[in-house]
GROMACS .gro file of C-alpha atoms in nm:
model
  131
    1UNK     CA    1  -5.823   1.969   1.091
    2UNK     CA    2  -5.985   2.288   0.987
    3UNK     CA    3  -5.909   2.538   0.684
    4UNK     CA    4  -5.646   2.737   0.894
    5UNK     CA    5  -5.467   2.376   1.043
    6UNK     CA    6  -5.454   2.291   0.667
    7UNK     CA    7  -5.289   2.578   0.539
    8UNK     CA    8  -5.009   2.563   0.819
    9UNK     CA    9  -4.971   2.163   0.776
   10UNK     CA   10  -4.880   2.262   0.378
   11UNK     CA   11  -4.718   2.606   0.415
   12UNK     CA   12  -4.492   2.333   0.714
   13UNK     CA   13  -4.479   2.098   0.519
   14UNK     CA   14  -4.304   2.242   0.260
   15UNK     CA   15  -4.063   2.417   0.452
   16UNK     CA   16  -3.982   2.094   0.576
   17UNK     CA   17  -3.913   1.937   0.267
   18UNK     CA   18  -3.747   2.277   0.135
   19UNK     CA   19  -3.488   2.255   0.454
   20UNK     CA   20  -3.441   1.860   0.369
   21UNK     CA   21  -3.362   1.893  -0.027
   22UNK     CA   22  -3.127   2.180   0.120
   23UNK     CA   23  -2.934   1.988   0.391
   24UNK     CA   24  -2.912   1.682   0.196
   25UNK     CA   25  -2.754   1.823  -0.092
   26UNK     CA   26  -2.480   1.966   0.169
   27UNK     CA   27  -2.470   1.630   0.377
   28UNK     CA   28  -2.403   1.443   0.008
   29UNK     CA   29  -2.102   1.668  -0.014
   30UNK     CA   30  -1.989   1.669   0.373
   31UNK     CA   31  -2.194   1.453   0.606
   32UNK     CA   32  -1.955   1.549   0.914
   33UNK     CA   33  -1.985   1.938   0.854
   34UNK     CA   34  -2.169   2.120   1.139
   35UNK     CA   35  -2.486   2.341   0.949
   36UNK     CA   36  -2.427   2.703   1.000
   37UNK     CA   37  -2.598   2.903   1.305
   38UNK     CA   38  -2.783   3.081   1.052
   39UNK     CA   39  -2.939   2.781   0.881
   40UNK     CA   40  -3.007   2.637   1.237
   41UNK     CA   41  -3.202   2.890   1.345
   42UNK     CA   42  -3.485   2.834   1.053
   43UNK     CA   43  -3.516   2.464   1.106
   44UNK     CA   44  -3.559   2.550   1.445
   45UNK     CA   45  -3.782   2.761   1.361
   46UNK     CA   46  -3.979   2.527   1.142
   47UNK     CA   47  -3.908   2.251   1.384
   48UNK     CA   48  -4.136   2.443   1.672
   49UNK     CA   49  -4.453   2.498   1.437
   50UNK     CA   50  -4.358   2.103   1.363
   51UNK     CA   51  -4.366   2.002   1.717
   52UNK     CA   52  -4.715   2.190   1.772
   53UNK     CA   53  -4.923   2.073   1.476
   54UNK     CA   54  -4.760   1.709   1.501
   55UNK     CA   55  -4.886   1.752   1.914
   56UNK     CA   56  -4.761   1.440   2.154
   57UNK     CA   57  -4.885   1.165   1.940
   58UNK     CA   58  -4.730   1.229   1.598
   59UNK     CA   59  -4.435   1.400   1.740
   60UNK     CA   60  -4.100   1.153   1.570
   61UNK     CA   61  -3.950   1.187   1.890
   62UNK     CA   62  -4.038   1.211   2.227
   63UNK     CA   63  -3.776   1.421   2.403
   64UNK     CA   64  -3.654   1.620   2.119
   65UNK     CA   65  -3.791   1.949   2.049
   66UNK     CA   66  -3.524   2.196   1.866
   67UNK     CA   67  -3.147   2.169   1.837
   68UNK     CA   68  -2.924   2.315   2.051
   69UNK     CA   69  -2.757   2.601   1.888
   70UNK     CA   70  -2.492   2.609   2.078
   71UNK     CA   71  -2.386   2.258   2.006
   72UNK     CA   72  -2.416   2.249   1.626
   73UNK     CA   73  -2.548   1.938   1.445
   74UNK     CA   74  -2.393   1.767   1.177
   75UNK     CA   75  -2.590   1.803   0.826
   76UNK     CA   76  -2.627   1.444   0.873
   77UNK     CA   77  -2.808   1.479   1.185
   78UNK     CA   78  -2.994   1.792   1.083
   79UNK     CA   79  -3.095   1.502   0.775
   80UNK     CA   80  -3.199   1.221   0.956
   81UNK     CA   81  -3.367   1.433   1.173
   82UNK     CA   82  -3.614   1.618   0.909
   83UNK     CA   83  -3.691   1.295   0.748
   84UNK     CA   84  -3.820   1.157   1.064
   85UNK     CA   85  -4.069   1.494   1.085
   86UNK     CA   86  -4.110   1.411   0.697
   87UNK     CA   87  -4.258   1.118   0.778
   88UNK     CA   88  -4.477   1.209   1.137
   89UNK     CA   89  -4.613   1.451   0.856
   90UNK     CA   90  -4.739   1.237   0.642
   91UNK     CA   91  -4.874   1.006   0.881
   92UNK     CA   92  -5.081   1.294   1.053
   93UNK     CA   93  -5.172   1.373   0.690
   94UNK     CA   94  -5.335   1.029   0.633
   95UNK     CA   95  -5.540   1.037   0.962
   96UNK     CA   96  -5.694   1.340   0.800
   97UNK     CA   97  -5.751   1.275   0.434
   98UNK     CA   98  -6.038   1.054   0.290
   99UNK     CA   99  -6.138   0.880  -0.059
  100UNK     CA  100  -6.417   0.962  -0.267
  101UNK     CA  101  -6.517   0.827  -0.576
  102UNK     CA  102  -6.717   0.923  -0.881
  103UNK     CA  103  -6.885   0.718  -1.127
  104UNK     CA  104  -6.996   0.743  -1.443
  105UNK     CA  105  -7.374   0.652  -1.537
  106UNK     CA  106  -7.208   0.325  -1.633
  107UNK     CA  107  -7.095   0.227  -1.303
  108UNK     CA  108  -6.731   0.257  -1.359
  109UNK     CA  109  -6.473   0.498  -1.174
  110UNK     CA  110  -6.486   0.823  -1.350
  111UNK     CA  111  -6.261   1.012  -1.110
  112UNK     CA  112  -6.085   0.939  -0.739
  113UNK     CA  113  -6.061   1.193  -0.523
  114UNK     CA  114  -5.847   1.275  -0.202
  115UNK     CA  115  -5.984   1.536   0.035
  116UNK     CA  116  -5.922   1.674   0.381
  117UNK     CA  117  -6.137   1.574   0.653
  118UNK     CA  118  -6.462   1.773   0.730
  119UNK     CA  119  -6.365   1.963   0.391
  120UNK     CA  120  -6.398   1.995   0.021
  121UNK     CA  121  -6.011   2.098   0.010
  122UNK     CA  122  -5.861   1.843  -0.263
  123UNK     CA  123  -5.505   1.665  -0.139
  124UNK     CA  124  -5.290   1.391  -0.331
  125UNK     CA  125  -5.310   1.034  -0.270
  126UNK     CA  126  -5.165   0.880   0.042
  127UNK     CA  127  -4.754   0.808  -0.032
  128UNK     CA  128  -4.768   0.485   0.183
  129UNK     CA  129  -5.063   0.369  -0.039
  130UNK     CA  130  -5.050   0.001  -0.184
  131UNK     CA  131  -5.055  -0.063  -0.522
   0.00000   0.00000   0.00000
Protein backbone atom coordinates (compact mmCIF):
# COMPACT_ATOMS: atom_id res chain seq x y z
CA UNK A 1 0.00 0.00 0.00
CA UNK A 2 1.27 3.45 -0.62
CA UNK A 3 0.72 6.88 1.37
CA UNK A 4 -2.54 7.70 -0.62
CA UNK A 5 -4.00 3.67 -0.22
CA UNK A 6 -3.27 4.36 3.50
CA UNK A 7 -5.07 7.38 4.00
CA UNK A 8 -8.30 5.94 2.19
CA UNK A 9 -7.97 2.41 4.13
CA UNK A 10 -8.25 4.81 7.56
CA UNK A 11 -10.42 7.71 6.35
CA UNK A 12 -12.75 3.88 5.19
CA UNK A 13 -12.14 2.47 7.84
CA UNK A 14 -13.57 4.69 10.06
CA UNK A 15 -16.54 5.36 8.26
CA UNK A 16 -17.06 1.86 8.52
CA UNK A 17 -16.90 1.59 12.03
CA UNK A 18 -18.78 5.10 12.37
CA UNK A 19 -21.87 3.47 10.19
CA UNK A 20 -21.55 0.14 12.51
CA UNK A 21 -21.61 1.94 16.14
CA UNK A 22 -24.62 3.83 14.33
CA UNK A 23 -26.70 0.87 13.04
CA UNK A 24 -26.06 -1.18 15.96
CA UNK A 25 -27.27 1.12 18.42
CA UNK A 26 -30.64 1.22 16.20
CA UNK A 27 -30.61 -2.69 15.58
CA UNK A 28 -30.27 -3.00 19.73
CA UNK A 29 -33.49 -1.07 19.82
CA UNK A 30 -35.32 -2.66 16.60
CA UNK A 31 -33.45 -5.41 14.81
CA UNK A 32 -36.50 -5.90 12.25
CA UNK A 33 -36.71 -2.07 11.29
CA UNK A 34 -35.74 -1.39 7.62
CA UNK A 35 -32.66 1.61 7.78
CA UNK A 36 -33.89 4.68 6.14
CA UNK A 37 -33.13 5.45 2.25
CA UNK A 38 -31.12 8.20 3.45
CA UNK A 39 -28.83 6.23 5.71
CA UNK A 40 -28.62 3.56 2.88
CA UNK A 41 -27.32 5.60 0.52
CA UNK A 42 -23.94 6.43 2.69
CA UNK A 43 -23.17 2.85 3.50
CA UNK A 44 -23.53 2.34 0.02
CA UNK A 45 -21.54 4.77 -0.52
CA UNK A 46 -18.85 3.62 1.84
CA UNK A 47 -19.56 0.09 0.84
CA UNK A 48 -18.20 0.88 -2.99
CA UNK A 49 -14.76 2.53 -1.82
CA UNK A 50 -14.93 -0.87 0.51
CA UNK A 51 -15.37 -3.17 -2.33
CA UNK A 52 -12.39 -1.42 -4.33
CA UNK A 53 -9.62 -1.19 -1.72
CA UNK A 54 -10.68 -4.74 -0.24
CA UNK A 55 -10.31 -5.88 -4.41
CA UNK A 56 -11.49 -9.76 -5.14
CA UNK A 57 -9.46 -11.37 -2.49
CA UNK A 58 -10.40 -9.54 0.72
CA UNK A 59 -13.80 -8.74 -0.49
CA UNK A 60 -16.34 -10.58 2.73
CA UNK A 61 -18.46 -11.63 0.08
CA UNK A 62 -18.28 -12.67 -3.25
CA UNK A 63 -21.48 -11.61 -4.98
CA UNK A 64 -22.44 -8.76 -2.87
CA UNK A 65 -21.49 -5.37 -3.76
CA UNK A 66 -24.12 -2.58 -2.39
CA UNK A 67 -27.67 -2.97 -1.14
CA UNK A 68 -30.46 -2.64 -3.07
CA UNK A 69 -32.23 0.51 -2.26
CA UNK A 70 -35.17 -0.35 -3.38
CA UNK A 71 -35.51 -3.36 -1.19
CA UNK A 72 -34.48 -1.93 2.19
CA UNK A 73 -32.37 -3.99 4.64
CA UNK A 74 -33.09 -4.61 8.04
CA UNK A 75 -30.58 -2.77 10.61
CA UNK A 76 -29.74 -6.22 11.41
CA UNK A 77 -28.64 -6.99 8.05
CA UNK A 78 -27.13 -3.60 7.39
CA UNK A 79 -25.11 -4.97 10.99
CA UNK A 80 -24.01 -8.19 10.14
CA UNK A 81 -23.13 -6.98 7.01
CA UNK A 82 -20.52 -4.07 8.12
CA UNK A 83 -18.96 -6.35 10.58
CA UNK A 84 -18.10 -8.76 7.94
CA UNK A 85 -16.25 -5.57 5.93
CA UNK A 86 -14.98 -4.78 9.62
CA UNK A 87 -13.25 -7.69 9.62
CA UNK A 88 -11.95 -8.11 5.53
CA UNK A 89 -10.47 -4.69 6.86
CA UNK A 90 -8.51 -5.73 9.28
CA UNK A 91 -7.29 -8.68 7.65
CA UNK A 92 -6.07 -6.57 4.55
CA UNK A 93 -4.61 -4.35 7.33
CA UNK A 94 -2.39 -7.17 8.70
CA UNK A 95 -1.05 -8.24 5.23
CA UNK A 96 0.29 -4.72 5.22
CA UNK A 97 1.64 -3.84 8.62
CA UNK A 98 5.03 -5.10 10.05
CA UNK A 99 6.94 -5.26 13.59
CA UNK A 100 9.91 -3.50 14.50
CA UNK A 101 11.68 -3.46 17.54
CA UNK A 102 14.05 -1.24 19.47
CA UNK A 103 16.47 -2.03 22.04
CA UNK A 104 18.11 -0.49 24.53
CA UNK A 105 22.09 -0.69 24.82
CA UNK A 106 21.17 -3.44 27.27
CA UNK A 107 19.61 -5.71 24.92
CA UNK A 108 16.14 -5.47 26.18
CA UNK A 109 12.91 -4.17 24.24
CA UNK A 110 12.86 -0.48 24.60
CA UNK A 111 9.92 0.15 22.28
CA UNK A 112 7.63 -2.10 19.62
CA UNK A 113 6.60 -0.63 16.81
CA UNK A 114 3.78 -1.29 14.12
CA UNK A 115 4.24 0.28 10.70
CA UNK A 116 2.77 0.15 7.23
CA UNK A 117 4.49 -1.69 4.64
CA UNK A 118 7.18 0.07 2.46
CA UNK A 119 6.59 3.07 5.04
CA UNK A 120 7.57 4.84 8.18
CA UNK A 121 3.67 5.55 8.81
CA UNK A 122 3.14 4.17 12.55
CA UNK A 123 -0.27 1.81 12.93
CA UNK A 124 -1.56 -0.11 16.16
CA UNK A 125 -0.93 -3.61 16.88
CA UNK A 126 -2.68 -6.35 14.98
CA UNK A 127 -6.41 -7.01 16.88
CA UNK A 128 -6.18 -10.81 16.09
CA UNK A 129 -2.72 -10.79 17.82
CA UNK A 130 -1.99 -13.60 20.50
CA UNK A 131 -1.20 -12.86 23.76
Amino acid sequence: MNNSNIDDFKKILNQLEGLHEEISSLSKKSYTDALNVFKLKLVNQVLVRTNELLGKEYKPFSDFIIFNEDDLPTNSDVTLVLSQYINCMESLREENIFSKIEYTTSGSVAKLYWCWKGTKIETYPPKNIKK
